[in-house]
Short mmCIF file of C-alpha atoms in Angstrom, two decimals:
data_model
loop_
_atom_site.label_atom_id
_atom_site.label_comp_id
_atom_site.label_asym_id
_atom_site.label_seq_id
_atom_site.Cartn_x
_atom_site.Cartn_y
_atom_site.Cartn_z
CA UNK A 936 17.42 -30.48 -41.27
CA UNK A 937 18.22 -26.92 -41.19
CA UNK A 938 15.73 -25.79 -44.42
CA UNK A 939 13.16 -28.99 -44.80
CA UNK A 940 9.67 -29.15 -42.68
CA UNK A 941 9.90 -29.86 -39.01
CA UNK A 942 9.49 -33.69 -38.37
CA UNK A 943 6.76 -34.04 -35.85
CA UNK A 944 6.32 -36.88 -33.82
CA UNK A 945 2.93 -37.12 -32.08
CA UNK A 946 0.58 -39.74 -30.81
CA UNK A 947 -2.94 -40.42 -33.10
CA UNK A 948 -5.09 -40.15 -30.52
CA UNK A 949 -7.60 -37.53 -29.33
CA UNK A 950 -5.42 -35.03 -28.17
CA UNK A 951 -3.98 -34.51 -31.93
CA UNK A 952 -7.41 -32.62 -33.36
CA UNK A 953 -5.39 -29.39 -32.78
CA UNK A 954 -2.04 -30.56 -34.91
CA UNK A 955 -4.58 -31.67 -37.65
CA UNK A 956 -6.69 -28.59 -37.57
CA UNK A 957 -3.32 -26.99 -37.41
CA UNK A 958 -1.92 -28.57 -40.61
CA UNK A 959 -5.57 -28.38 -42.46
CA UNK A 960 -6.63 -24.82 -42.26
CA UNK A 961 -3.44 -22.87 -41.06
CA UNK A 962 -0.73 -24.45 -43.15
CA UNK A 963 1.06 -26.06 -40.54
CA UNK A 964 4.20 -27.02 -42.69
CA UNK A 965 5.40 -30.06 -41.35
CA UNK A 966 6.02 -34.08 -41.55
CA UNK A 967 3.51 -35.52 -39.02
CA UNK A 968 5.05 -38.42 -37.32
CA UNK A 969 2.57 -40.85 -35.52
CA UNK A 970 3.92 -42.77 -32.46
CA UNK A 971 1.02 -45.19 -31.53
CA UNK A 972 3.43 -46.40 -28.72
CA UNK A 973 3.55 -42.66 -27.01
CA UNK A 974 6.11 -40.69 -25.72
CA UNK A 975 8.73 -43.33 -25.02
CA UNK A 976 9.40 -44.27 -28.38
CA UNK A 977 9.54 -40.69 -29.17
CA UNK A 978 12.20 -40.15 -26.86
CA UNK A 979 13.73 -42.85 -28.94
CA UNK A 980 13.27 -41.35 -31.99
CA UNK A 981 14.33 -38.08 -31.08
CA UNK A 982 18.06 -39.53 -29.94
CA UNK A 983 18.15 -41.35 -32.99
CA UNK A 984 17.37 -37.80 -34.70
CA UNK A 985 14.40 -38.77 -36.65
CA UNK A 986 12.19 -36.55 -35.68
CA UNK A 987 12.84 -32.87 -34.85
CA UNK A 988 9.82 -32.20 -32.18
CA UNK A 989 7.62 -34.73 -30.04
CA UNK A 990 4.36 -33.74 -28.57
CA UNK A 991 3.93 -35.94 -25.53
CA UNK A 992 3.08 -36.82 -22.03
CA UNK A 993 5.15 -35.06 -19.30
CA UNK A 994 6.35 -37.17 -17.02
CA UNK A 995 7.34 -39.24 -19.74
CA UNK A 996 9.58 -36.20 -20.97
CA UNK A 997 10.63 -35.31 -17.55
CA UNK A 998 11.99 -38.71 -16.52
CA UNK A 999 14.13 -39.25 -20.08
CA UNK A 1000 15.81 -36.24 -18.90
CA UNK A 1001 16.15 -36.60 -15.40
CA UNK A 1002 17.36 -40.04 -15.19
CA UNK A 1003 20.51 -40.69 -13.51
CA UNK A 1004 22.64 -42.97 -16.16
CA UNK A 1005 21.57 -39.85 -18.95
CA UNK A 1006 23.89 -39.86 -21.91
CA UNK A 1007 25.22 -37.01 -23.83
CA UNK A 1008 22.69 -33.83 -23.24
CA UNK A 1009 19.63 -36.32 -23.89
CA UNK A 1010 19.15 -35.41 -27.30
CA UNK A 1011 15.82 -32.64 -26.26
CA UNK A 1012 14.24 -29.83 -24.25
CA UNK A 1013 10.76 -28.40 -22.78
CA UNK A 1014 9.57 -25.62 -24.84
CA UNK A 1015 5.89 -26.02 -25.24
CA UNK A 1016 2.65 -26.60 -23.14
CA UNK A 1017 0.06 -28.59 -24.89
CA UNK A 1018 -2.31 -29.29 -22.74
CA UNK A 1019 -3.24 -27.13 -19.38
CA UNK A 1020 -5.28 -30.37 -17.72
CA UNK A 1021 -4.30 -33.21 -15.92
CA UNK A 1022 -4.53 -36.11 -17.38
CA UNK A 1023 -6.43 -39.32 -16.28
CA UNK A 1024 -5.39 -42.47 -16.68
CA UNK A 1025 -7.72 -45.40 -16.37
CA UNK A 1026 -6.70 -48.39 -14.24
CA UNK A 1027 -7.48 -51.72 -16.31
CA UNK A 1028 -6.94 -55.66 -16.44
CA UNK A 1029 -8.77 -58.51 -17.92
CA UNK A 1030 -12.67 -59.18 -18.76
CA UNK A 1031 -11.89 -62.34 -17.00
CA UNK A 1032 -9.59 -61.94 -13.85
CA UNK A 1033 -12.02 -62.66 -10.79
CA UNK A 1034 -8.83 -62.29 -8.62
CA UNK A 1035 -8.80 -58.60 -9.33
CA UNK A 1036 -11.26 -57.00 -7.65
CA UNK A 1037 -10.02 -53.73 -6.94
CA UNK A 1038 -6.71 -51.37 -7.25
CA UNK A 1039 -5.62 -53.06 -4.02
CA UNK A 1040 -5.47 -56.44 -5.61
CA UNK A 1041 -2.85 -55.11 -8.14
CA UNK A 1042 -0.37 -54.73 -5.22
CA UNK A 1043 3.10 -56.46 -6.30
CA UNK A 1044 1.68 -57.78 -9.61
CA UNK A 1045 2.86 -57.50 -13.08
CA UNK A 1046 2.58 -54.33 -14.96
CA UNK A 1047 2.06 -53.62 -18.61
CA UNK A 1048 3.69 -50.81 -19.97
CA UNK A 1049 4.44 -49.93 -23.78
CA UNK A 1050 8.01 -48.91 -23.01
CA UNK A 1051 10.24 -48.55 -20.01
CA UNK A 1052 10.83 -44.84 -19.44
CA UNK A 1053 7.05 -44.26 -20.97
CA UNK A 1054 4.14 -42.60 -19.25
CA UNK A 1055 2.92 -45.86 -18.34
CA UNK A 1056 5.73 -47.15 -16.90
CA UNK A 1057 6.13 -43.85 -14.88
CA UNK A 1058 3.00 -43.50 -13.62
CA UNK A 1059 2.74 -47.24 -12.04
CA UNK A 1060 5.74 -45.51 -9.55
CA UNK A 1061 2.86 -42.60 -8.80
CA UNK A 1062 0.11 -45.20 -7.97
CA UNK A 1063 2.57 -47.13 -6.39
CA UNK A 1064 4.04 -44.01 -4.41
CA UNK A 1065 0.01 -42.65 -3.62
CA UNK A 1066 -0.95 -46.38 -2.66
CA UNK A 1067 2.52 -46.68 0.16
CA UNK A 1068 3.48 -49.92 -2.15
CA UNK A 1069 7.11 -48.18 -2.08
CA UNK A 1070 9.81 -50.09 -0.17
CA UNK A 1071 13.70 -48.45 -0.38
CA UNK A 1072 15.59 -50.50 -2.83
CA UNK A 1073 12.68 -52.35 -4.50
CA UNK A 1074 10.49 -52.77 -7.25
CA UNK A 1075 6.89 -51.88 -6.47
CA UNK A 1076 5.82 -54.55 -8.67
CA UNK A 1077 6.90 -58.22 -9.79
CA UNK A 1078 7.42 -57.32 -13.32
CA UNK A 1079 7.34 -54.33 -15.60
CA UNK A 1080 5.97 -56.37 -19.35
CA UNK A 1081 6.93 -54.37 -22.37
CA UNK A 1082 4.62 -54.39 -24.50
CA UNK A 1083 4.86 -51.79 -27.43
CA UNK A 1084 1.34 -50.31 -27.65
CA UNK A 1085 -2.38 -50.21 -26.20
CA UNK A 1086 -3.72 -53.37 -28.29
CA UNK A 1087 -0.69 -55.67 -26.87
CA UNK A 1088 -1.93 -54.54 -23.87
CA UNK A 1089 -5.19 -55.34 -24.28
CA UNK A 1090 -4.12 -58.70 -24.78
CA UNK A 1091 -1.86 -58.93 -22.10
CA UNK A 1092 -4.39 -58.37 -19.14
CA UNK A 1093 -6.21 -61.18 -20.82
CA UNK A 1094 -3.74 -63.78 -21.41
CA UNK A 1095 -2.62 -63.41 -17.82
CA UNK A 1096 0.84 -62.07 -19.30
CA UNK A 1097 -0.01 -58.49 -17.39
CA UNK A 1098 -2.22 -58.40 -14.49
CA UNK A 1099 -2.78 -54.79 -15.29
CA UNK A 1100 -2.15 -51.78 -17.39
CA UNK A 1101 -2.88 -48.21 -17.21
CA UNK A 1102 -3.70 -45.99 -20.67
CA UNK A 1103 -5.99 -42.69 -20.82
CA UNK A 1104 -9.23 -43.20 -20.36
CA UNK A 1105 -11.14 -42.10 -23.17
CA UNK A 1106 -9.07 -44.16 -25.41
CA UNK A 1107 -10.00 -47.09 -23.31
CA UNK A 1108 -13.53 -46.72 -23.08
CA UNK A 1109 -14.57 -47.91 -26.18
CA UNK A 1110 -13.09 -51.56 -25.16
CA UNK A 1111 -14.50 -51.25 -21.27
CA UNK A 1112 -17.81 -50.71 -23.14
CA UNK A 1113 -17.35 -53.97 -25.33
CA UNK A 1114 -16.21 -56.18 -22.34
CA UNK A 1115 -12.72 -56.87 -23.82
CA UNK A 1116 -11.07 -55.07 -20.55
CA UNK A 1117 -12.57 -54.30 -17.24
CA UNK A 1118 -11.38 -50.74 -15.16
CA UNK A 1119 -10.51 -51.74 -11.83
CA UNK A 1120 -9.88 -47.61 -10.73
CA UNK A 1121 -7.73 -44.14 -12.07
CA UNK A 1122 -5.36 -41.94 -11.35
CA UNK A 1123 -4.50 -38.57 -12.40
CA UNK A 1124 -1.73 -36.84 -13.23
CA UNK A 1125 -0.53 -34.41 -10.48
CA UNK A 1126 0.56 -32.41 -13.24
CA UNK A 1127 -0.43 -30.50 -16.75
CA UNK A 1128 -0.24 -33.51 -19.22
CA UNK A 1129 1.13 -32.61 -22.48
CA UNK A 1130 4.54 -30.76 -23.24
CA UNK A 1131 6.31 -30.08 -26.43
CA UNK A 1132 10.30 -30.86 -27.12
CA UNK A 1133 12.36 -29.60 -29.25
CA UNK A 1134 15.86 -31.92 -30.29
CA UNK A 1135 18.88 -30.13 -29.30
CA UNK A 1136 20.26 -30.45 -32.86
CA UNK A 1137 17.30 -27.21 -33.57
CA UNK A 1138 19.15 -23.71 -32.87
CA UNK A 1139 17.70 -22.17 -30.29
CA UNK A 1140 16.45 -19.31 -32.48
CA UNK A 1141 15.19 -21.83 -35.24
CA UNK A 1142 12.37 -19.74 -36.88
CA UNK A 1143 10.31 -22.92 -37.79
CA UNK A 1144 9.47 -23.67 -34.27
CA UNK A 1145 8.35 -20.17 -33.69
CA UNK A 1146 5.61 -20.44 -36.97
CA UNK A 1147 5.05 -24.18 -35.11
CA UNK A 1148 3.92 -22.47 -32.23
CA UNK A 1149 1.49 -19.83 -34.15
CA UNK A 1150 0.06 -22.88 -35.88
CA UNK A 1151 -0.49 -24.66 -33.10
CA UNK A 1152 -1.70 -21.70 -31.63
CA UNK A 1153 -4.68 -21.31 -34.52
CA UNK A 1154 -5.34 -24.61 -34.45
CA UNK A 1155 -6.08 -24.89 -30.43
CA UNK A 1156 -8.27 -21.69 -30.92
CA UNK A 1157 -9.83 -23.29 -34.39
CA UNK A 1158 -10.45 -26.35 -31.70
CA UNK A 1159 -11.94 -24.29 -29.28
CA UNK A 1160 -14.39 -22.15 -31.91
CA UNK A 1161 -15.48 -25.72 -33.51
CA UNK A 1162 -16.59 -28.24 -31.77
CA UNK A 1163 -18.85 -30.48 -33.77
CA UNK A 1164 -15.92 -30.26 -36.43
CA UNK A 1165 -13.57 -31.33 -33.49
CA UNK A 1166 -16.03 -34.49 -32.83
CA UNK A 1167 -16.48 -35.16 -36.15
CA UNK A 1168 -12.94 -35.36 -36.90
CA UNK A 1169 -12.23 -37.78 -33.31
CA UNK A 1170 -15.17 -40.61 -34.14
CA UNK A 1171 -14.29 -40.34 -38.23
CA UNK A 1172 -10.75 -40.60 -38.02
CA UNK A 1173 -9.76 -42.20 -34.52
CA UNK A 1174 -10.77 -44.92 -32.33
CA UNK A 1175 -13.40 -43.07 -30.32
CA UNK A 1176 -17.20 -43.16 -30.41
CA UNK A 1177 -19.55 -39.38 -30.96
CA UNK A 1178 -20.19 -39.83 -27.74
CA UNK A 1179 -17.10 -40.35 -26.32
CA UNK A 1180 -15.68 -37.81 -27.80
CA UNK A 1181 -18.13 -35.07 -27.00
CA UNK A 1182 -17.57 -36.27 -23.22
CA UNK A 1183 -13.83 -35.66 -23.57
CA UNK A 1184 -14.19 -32.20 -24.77
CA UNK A 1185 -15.83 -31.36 -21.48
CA UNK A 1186 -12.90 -32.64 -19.40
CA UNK A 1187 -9.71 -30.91 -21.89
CA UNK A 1188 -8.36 -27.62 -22.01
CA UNK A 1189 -5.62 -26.63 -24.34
CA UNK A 1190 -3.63 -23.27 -24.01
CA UNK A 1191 -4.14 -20.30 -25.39
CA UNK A 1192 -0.34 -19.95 -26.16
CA UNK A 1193 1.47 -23.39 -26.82
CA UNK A 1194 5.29 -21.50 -26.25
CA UNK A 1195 6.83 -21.81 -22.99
CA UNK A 1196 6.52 -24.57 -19.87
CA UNK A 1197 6.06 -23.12 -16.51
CA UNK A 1198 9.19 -23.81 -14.17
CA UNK A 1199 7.16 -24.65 -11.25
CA UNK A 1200 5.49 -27.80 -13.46
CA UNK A 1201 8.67 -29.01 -14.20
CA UNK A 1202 9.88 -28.83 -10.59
CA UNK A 1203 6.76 -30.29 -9.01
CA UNK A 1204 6.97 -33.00 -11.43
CA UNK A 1205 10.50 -34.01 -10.68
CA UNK A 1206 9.76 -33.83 -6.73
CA UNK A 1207 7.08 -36.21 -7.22
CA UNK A 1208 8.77 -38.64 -9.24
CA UNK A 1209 11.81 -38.71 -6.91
CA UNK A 1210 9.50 -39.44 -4.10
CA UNK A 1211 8.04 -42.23 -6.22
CA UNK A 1212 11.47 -43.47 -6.93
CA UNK A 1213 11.50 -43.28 -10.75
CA UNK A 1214 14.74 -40.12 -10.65
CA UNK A 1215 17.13 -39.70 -7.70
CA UNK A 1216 17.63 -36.38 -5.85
CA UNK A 1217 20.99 -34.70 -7.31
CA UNK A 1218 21.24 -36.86 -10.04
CA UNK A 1219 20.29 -36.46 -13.19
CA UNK A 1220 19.52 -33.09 -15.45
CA UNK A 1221 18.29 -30.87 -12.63
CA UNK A 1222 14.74 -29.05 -13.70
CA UNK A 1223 15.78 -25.77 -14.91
CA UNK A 1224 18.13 -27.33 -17.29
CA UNK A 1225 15.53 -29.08 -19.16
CA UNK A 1226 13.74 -26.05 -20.48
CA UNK A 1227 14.40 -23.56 -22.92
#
């Protein structure tokens, strides 16, 4: 590990323009890992030490580390901020389930998620905490159904094996659009939505995740100075329509400097999901531990 590229795990959706603009006109020297699942599985991946860096949601970072039964030093650490907004995450089930009619109606039905421990998973405990669904010592819900990635899900909403899932918006549109799923409501994050790890097998002084950061760096401000390039790019190469993709550009902001996550995110986040029941107060990696 110590002299190869950086293995990069990231997820192929809209939010990766920057790593490809990154790797395409600044040199970004580096094995790009896609993880259609999201951040779970690179959680996974980064305690089975196949990947070196993940570039994924936050509370999906947060709660790998701050769970109580954590083994070892949980295999990675906060270092970067990828994206400064929240993010929001559309509410969906089937084209054909009359008996939802609203978020209400999702009250102690089953959940689709991809993975347990992913953003999906953790942020059914936020709408359930936000909605008072919580009860001490319960699950807000009558089942969490793993399901791997967004097209299972799809399916599941459909087939009546989910009653409802919950996935980023933008990605989803396409399908609300087509009638294959219906949005029932959305939630955002309380938080800034994208933060970048680092395994704990890197040294802490590893110079390749300093030049990741100036790449990332030129490609955010490449981003920012190109726009039609940045649409092109979305509706050629990923699951998004021009048009969707110019709305999303009006609702993201990326940092100026991708080093360094702001304690206060990381704390906020933690109090929230403790009040939402996914971590447990004084158990767990506390929040200054799990950034470098």
């Amino acid at each position: 590990m110590a002299g190869g590229p950086l293995r990069i795990g990231y997820v192929p959706e809209h939010f990766s323009t920057p790593i490809h603009f990154a790797q395409k006109h600044y040199g970004l020297d580096a094995e790009l890992k896609p993880f259609p699942s999201g951040t779970g599985a690179m959680i996974t991946a980064l305690r089975a030490k196949e990947i070196d860096i993940g570039i994924g949601l936050t509370e999906g970072w947060i709660a790998g580390l701050g769970k109580p039964d954590l083994e070892g030093d949980g295999g990675y650490r906060l270092v970067g901020t990828y994206v400064d907004t929240p993010l929001c995450w559309a509410i969906s089930t089937g084209a054909e389930r009359p008996e939802i009619t609203s978020v209400e109606s999702l009250k102690g039905g089953k959940i689709g998620v991809s993975r347990i421990g992913s953003g999906s998973y953790v942020m059914g405990f936020v709408l359930a905490d936000q909605r008072g669904w919580l009860t001490p010592g319960q699950q807000p819900f009558a089942d969490n159904v793993v399901l791997d990635n967004f097209a299972n899900l799809r399916a599941a909403v459909n087939s009546g094996a989910a009653d409802f899932f919950m996935w980023e918006h933008f990605t989803q549109k396409r399908y609300f659009d087509a009638g294959e799923i219906r949005r029932v409501g959305e939630i955002y994050t309380p938080w800034s939505s994208w933060k970048i790890v680092a395994s704990t097998d890197l040294a802490a002084d590893d110079a390749r995740v300093q030049v990741l950061f100036e790449k990332l760096d030129k490609g955010v401000a490449h981003f920012n100075e190109n726009q039609e390039e940045a649409v092109e790019y979305i509706y050629k190469n990923l699951d998004y329509t021009e048009a969707d993709a110019r709305e999303w550009l009006k609702t993201v902001k990326f940092p100026t400097q991708t080093k360094g996550v702001k304690s206060e995110t990381v704390e906020s986040c933690v109090a929230i999901l403790q009040k939402a029941g996914v971590l447990v107060p004084e158990k767990g990696m506390q929040p200054g531990a799990m950034v470098i």
